[in-house]
XYZ file of C-alpha atoms in Angstrom:
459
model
C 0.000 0.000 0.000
C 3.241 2.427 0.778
C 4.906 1.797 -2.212
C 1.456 2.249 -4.272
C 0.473 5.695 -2.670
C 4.460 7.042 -3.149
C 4.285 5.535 -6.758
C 0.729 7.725 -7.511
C 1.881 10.933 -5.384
C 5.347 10.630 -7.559
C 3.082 10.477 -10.879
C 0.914 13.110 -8.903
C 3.493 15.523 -8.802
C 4.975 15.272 -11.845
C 2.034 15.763 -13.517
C 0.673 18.647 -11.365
C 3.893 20.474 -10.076
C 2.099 20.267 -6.272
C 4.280 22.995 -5.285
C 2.228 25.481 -7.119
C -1.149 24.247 -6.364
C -1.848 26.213 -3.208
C 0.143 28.963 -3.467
C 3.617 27.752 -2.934
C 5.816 28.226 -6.006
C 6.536 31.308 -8.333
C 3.341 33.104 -9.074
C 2.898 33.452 -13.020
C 2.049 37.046 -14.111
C -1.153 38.521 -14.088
C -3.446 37.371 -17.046
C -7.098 35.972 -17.419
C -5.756 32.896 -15.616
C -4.547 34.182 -12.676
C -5.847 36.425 -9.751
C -4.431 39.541 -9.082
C -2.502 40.333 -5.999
C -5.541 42.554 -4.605
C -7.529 39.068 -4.086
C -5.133 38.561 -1.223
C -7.274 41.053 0.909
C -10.550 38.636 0.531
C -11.710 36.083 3.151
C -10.722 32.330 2.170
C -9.114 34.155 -1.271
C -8.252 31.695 -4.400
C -4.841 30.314 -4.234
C -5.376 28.700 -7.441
C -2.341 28.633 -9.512
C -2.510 26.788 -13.399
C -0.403 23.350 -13.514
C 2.500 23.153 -15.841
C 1.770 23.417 -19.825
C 3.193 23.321 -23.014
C 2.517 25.600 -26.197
C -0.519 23.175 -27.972
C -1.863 23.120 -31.670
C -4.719 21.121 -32.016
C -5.397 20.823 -35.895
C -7.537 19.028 -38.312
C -10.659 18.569 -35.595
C -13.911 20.251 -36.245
C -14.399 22.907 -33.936
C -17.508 24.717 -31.652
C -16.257 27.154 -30.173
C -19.103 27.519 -27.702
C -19.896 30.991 -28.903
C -22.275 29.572 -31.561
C -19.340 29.265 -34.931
C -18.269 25.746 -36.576
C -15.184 25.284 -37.924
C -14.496 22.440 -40.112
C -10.822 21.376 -40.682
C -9.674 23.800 -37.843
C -7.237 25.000 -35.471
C -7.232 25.844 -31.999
C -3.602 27.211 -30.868
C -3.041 28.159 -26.811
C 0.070 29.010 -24.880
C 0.886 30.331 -21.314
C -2.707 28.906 -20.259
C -4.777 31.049 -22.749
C -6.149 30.325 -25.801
C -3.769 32.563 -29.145
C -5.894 31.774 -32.206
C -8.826 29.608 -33.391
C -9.327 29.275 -37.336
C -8.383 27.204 -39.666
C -5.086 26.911 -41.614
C -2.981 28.773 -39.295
C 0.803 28.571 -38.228
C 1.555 26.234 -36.079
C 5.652 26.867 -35.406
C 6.495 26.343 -31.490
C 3.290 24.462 -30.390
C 3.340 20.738 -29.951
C 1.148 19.299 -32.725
C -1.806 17.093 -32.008
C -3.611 15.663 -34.732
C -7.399 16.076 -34.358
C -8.673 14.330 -38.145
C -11.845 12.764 -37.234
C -12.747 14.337 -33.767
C -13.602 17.245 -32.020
C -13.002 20.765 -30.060
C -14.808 22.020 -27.326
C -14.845 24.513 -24.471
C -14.512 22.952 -21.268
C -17.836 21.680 -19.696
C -19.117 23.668 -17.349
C -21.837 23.000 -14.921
C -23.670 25.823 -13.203
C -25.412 23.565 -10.550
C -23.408 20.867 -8.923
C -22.886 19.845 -4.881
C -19.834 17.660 -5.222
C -17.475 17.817 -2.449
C -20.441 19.423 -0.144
C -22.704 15.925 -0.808
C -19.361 14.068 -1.855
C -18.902 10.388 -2.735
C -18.938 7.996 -0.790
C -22.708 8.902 -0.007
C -22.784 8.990 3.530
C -24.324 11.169 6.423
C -21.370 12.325 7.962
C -20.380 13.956 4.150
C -24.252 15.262 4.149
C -22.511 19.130 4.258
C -24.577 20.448 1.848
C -27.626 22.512 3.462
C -27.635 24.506 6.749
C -30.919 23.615 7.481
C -31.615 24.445 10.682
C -33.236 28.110 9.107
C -35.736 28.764 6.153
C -32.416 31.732 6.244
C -28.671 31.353 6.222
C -27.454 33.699 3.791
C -24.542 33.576 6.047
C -23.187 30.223 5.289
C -20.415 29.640 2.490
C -21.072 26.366 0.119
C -16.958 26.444 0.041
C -16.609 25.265 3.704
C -17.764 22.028 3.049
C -16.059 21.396 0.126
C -14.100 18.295 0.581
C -11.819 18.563 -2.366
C -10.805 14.942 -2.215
C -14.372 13.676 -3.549
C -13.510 11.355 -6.402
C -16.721 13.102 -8.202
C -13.957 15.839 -9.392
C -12.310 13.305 -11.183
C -15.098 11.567 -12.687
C -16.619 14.491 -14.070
C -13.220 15.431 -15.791
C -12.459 12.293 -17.506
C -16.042 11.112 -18.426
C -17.503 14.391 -18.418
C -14.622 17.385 -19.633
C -16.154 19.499 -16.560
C -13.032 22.181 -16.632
C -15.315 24.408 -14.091
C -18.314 24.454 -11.851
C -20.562 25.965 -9.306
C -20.828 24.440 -5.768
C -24.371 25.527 -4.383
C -25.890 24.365 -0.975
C -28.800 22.416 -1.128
C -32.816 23.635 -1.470
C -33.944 22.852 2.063
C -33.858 26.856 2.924
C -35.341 30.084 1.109
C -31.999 31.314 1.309
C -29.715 28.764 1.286
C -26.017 30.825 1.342
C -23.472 31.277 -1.134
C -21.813 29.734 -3.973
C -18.601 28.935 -5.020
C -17.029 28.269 -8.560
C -14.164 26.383 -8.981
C -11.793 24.700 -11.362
C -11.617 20.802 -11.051
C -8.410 20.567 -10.802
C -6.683 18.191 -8.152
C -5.681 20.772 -4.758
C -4.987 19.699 -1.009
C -7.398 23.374 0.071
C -10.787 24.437 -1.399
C -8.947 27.557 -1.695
C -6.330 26.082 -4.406
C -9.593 24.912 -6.615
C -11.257 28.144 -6.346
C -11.792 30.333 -9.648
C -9.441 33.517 -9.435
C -11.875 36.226 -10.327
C -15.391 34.886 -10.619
C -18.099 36.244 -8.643
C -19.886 34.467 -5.425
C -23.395 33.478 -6.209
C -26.695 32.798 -3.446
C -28.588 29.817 -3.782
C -32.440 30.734 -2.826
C -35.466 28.577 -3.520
C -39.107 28.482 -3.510
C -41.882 26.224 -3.681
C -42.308 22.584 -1.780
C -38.778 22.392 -0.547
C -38.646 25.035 2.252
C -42.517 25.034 3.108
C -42.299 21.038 3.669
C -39.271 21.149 5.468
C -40.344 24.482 7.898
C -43.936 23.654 8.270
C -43.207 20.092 9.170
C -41.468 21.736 12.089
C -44.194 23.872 13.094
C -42.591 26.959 12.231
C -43.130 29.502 9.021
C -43.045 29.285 6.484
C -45.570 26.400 5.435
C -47.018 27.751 2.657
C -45.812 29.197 -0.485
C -47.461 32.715 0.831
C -45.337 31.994 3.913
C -42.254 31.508 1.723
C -42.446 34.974 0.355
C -43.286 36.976 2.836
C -40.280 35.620 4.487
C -38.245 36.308 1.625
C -39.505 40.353 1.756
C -38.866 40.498 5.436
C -35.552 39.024 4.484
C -34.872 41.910 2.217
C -35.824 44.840 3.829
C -33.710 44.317 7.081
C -31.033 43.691 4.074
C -31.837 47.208 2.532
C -31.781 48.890 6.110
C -28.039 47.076 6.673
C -27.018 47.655 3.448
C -28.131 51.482 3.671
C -26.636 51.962 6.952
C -24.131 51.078 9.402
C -21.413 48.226 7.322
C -18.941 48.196 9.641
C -21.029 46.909 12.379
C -20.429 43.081 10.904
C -23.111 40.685 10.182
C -22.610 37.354 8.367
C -25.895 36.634 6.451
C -26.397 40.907 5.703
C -22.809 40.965 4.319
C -24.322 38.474 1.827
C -27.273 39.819 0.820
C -25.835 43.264 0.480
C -23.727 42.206 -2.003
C -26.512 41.064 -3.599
C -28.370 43.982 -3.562
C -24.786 45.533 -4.783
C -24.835 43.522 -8.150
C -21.387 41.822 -6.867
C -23.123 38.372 -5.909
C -25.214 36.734 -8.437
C -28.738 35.129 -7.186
C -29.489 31.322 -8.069
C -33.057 30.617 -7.659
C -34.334 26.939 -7.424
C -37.766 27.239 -9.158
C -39.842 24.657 -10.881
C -43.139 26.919 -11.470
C -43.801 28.868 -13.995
C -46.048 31.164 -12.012
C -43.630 31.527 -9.261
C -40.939 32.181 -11.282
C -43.078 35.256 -12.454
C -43.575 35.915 -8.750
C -39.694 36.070 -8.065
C -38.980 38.485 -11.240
C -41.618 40.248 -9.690
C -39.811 40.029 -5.841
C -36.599 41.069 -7.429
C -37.328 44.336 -8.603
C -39.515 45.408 -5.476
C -36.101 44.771 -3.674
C -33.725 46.198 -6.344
C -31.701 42.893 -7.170
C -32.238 40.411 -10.146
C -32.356 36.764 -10.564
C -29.183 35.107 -13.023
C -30.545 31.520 -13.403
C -33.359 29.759 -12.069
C -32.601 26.576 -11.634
C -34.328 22.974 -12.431
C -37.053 25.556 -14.155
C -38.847 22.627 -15.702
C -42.062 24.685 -16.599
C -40.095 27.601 -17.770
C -41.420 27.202 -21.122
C -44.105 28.580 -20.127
C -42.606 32.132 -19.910
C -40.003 31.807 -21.975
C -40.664 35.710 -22.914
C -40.589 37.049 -19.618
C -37.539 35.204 -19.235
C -35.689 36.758 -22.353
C -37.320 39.821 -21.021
C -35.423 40.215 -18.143
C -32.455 38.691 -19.421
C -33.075 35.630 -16.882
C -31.475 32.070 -18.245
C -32.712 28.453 -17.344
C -30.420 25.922 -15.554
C -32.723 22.647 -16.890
C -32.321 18.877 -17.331
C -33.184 17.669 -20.795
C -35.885 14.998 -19.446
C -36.103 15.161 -15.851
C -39.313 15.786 -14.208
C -42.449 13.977 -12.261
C -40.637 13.569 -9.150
C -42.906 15.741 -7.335
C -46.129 17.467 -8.025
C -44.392 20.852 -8.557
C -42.172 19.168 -11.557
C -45.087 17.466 -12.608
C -45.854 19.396 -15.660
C -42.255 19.327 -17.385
C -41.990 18.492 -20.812
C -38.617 17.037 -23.212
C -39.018 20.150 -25.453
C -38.632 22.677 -22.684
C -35.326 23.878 -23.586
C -36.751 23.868 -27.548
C -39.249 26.429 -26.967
C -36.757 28.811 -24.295
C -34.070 28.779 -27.322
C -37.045 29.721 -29.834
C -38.117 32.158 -27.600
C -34.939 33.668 -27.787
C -34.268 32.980 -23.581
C -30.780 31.749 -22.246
C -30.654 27.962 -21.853
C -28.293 25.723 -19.534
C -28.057 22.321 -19.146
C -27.057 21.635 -15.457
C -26.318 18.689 -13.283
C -27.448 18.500 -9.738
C -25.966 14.897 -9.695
C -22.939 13.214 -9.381
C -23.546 11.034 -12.551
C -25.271 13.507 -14.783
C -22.303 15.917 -14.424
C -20.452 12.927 -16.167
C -23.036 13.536 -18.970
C -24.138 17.003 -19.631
C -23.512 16.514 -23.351
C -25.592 14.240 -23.708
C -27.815 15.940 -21.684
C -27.897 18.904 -23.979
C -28.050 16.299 -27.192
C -31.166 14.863 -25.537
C -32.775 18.274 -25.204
C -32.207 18.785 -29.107
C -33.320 15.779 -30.564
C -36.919 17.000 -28.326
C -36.806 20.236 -30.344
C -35.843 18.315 -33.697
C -39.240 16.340 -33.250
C -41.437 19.097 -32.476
C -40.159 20.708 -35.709
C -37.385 22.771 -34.182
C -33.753 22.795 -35.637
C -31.014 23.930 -33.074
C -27.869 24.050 -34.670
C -25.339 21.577 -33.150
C -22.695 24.884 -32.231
C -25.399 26.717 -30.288
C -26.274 23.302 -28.248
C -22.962 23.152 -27.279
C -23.310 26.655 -25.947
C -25.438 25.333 -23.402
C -22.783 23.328 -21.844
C -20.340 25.739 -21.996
C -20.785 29.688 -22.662
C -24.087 30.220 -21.532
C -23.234 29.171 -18.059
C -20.210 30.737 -18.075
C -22.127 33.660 -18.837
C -24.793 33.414 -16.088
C -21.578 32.623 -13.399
C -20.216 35.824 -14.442
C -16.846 34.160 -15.871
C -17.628 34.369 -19.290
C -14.817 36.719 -19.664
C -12.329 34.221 -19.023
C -13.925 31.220 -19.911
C -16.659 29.597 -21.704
C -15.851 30.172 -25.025
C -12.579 29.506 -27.249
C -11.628 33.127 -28.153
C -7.914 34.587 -27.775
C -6.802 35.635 -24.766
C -9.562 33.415 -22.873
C -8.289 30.505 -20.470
C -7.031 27.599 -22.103
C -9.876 25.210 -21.142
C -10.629 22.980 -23.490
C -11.704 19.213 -24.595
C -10.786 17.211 -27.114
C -13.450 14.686 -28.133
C -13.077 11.079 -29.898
C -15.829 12.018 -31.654
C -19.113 14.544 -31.797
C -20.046 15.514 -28.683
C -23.796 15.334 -29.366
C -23.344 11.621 -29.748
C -23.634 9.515 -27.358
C -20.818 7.208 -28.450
C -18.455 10.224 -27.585
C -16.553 11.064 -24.276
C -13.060 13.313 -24.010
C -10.216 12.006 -25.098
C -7.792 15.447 -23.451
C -8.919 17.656 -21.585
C -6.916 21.025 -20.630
C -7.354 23.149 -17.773
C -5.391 26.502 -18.445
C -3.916 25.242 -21.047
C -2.325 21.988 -18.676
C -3.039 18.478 -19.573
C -5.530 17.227 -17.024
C -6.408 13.994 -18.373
C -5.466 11.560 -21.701
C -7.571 8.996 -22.390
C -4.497 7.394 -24.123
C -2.049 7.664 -20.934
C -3.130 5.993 -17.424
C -0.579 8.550 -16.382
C -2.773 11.242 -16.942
C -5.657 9.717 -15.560
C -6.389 11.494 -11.974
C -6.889 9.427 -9.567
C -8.282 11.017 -5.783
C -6.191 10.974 -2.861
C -8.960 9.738 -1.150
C -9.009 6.157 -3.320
C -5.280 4.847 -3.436
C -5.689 1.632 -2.649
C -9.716 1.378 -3.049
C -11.672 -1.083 -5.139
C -12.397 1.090 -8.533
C -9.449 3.446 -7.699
C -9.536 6.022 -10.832
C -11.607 4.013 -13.021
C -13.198 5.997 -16.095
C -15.558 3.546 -17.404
């Protein structure tokens, strides 16, 4: 068992020069894939530095760049962790070649709505760290302080799924549940060394059956989905009177929702109902904040308008709903109608195994549309998967989309990624190697399994 563990932290580190990963080698200078020295200041601050790479040229694949473009025969060229050039036919002196004839480019995956490391594998009570719920309210609570950053879900959703980033959220029991973090999925010994330099915290809120069952089952408000916003008013007008007075006098949960109500923390509303979705929209600009995303939003084709018109996007499955009576009236073509409505659509997770999957997911939701008439080209689905979440995280300006000067995140496919016969065959993070299909070397393996039945397997 000794030897084994030295044998994969040797492999470990020469993949992942571990000296860097929490802060403790040479800081590389300031770019979109780094955090500037001022981030030092903030609580529980990213340490994330980007592993070790090498100047790549990826030519011959077809590529989506995630911003909605195709390129056939193309190029993708990135150096120093960003992405140089995408087109086709260019230069490719000083990269390392890799022939893509026959496959495909990507973005990174991203999902907007996952709880790994706060409801980590193995499943077990004492790693249940995902919801606070001992209040319909703890805006004060950070998602990031139950990250355990050893869950072997990390790893699985890089090699099966080319997840290069994602969005920790604590659970739906509460109205407000706390905030969010977003981090790369890379391998780090801190949360802080996974963190995403730059991005934004979110607040996970939620209405509907979740908070009123689990507060009125307790005797306590709310216990009805009246209950649930008049708690959520209250809620924001002692945040107005904090945020309009007094700062320095300190209080956890305030210092959240003022930042809210400052535009610097981005709301994440679980919502399966159309009509209190409406309600929320409604909520938000009483209290002079807006919603990003609702999330699961499986009757949001419903209102796909009023969701375009206040430049709200849907976090959805492709095909799940019925679980309880409010996702009862969900349909396949949901994310069909949003895109012809001209709304923002996302294909999220919420699951260990689906984050392994979210192309498909997205493929799913198309071939829905295709039978109800509706053609969505393949490079927008991809969007869905990729940009458009980056976009409703607020990182869109560093990642999401392959565009110079963005990080160098970015999948290689064995084939279309709309297929279900497809998974990554490379997968960069900052422009590192992460994972190779092709090289049990660079196939990460948690800490936390050395020497455990299934240790890094892929299937």
């Amino acid at each position: 068992m000794l030897a084994r563990t030295l044998a994969a932290f040797a492999c470990a580190s020469a993949l992942a020069a571990c000296s860097t990963m929490d802060g403790g080698g040479q800081s590389p200078s300031a770019s979109a894939s780094s955090p500037q020295a001022s981030e030092s200041a903030e609580p529980f601050a990213s340490t994330y530095q980007r592993y070790p790479g090498h100047p790549t040229a990826l030519v011959g694949a077809t590529v989506y760049d995630g911003a909605g473009n195709r390129i056939d025969n193309g190029t993708v060229l990135f150096r120093d962790g960003e992405v140089v050039e995408v087109g086709s036919g260019l230069g490719t002196e000083g990269y390392d070649i890799i022939d893509g004839t026959g496959k495909f480019v990507t973005p990174g995956v991203i999902d907007i709505h996952s709880h790994l490391g706060d409801y980590p594998t193995p499943s077990v009570d004492a790693h249940s760290d995902g919801n606070e719920a001992t209040s319909p309210m703890t805006p004060e609570v950070w998602a990031e302080h139950s990250v355990w950053p050893q869950d072997p879900g990390f790893t699985r959703a890089l090699a099966n799924g080319g997840v290069t980033a994602l969005q920790i959220l604590p659970g739906s029991a509460n109205l407000t549940g706390g905030r969010s973090v977003t981090l790369k999925n890379v391998a780090a010994r801190t949360v802080q060394g996974m963190k995403f330099p730059g991005a934004p915290y979110g607040m996970k809120m939620a209405c509907g059956e979740n908070p009123k069952r689990v507060y009125g089952n307790r005797g306590r408000m709310p216990s009805t989905r009246m209950g649930n916003f008049a708690v959520n008013r209250q809620m924001w007008l002692d945040a107005k009177a904090y945020a309009e007075g007094d700062r320095s006098r300190r209080d956890l949960g305030k210092e959240t929702l003022a930042g809210v109500l400052d535009g610097d923390i981005l709301v994440h509303n679980h919502c399966y109902r159309a009509d209190e979705m409406a309600l929320v929209m409604d909520m938000a600009k009483e209290m002079g904040y807006r919603v990003t995303a609702f999330h699961h939003a499986v009757e949001a084709y419903k209102i796909g308008d009023l969701l375009r018109e206040n430049d709200v996007c849907s976090a959805i499955w492709a095909d799940w709903f019925g679980f309880k009576m409010e996702s009862y009236d969900g349909i396949n073509e949901n994310a069909a109608l949003l895109w012809k409505a001209g709304a923002c659509v996302i294909i999220h997770s919420d699951d260990a195994n689906g984050i392994q999957r979210l192309n498909q997911e997205a493929a799913q939701a198309q071939a829905a549309g295709l039978r109800m008439g509706l053609e969505i080209p393949d490079a927008e689905v991809v969007g869905w998967f990729t940009l458009n979440a980056a976009k409703a995280m607020g990182i869109d300006a560093m990642t999401g989309s392959l565009e110079p000067g963005k990080m160098a995140d970015v999948v290689l496919w064995n084939g279309d990624p709309l297929s279900v016969y497809s998974r990554p065959e490379k997968v960069w993070i900052d422009g590192a190697l992460m994972f190779d299909a092709l090289d049990p070397k660079r196939r990460p393996v948690s800490d936390f399994e050395l020497g455990q039945p299934g240790e890094g397997d892929v299937k």
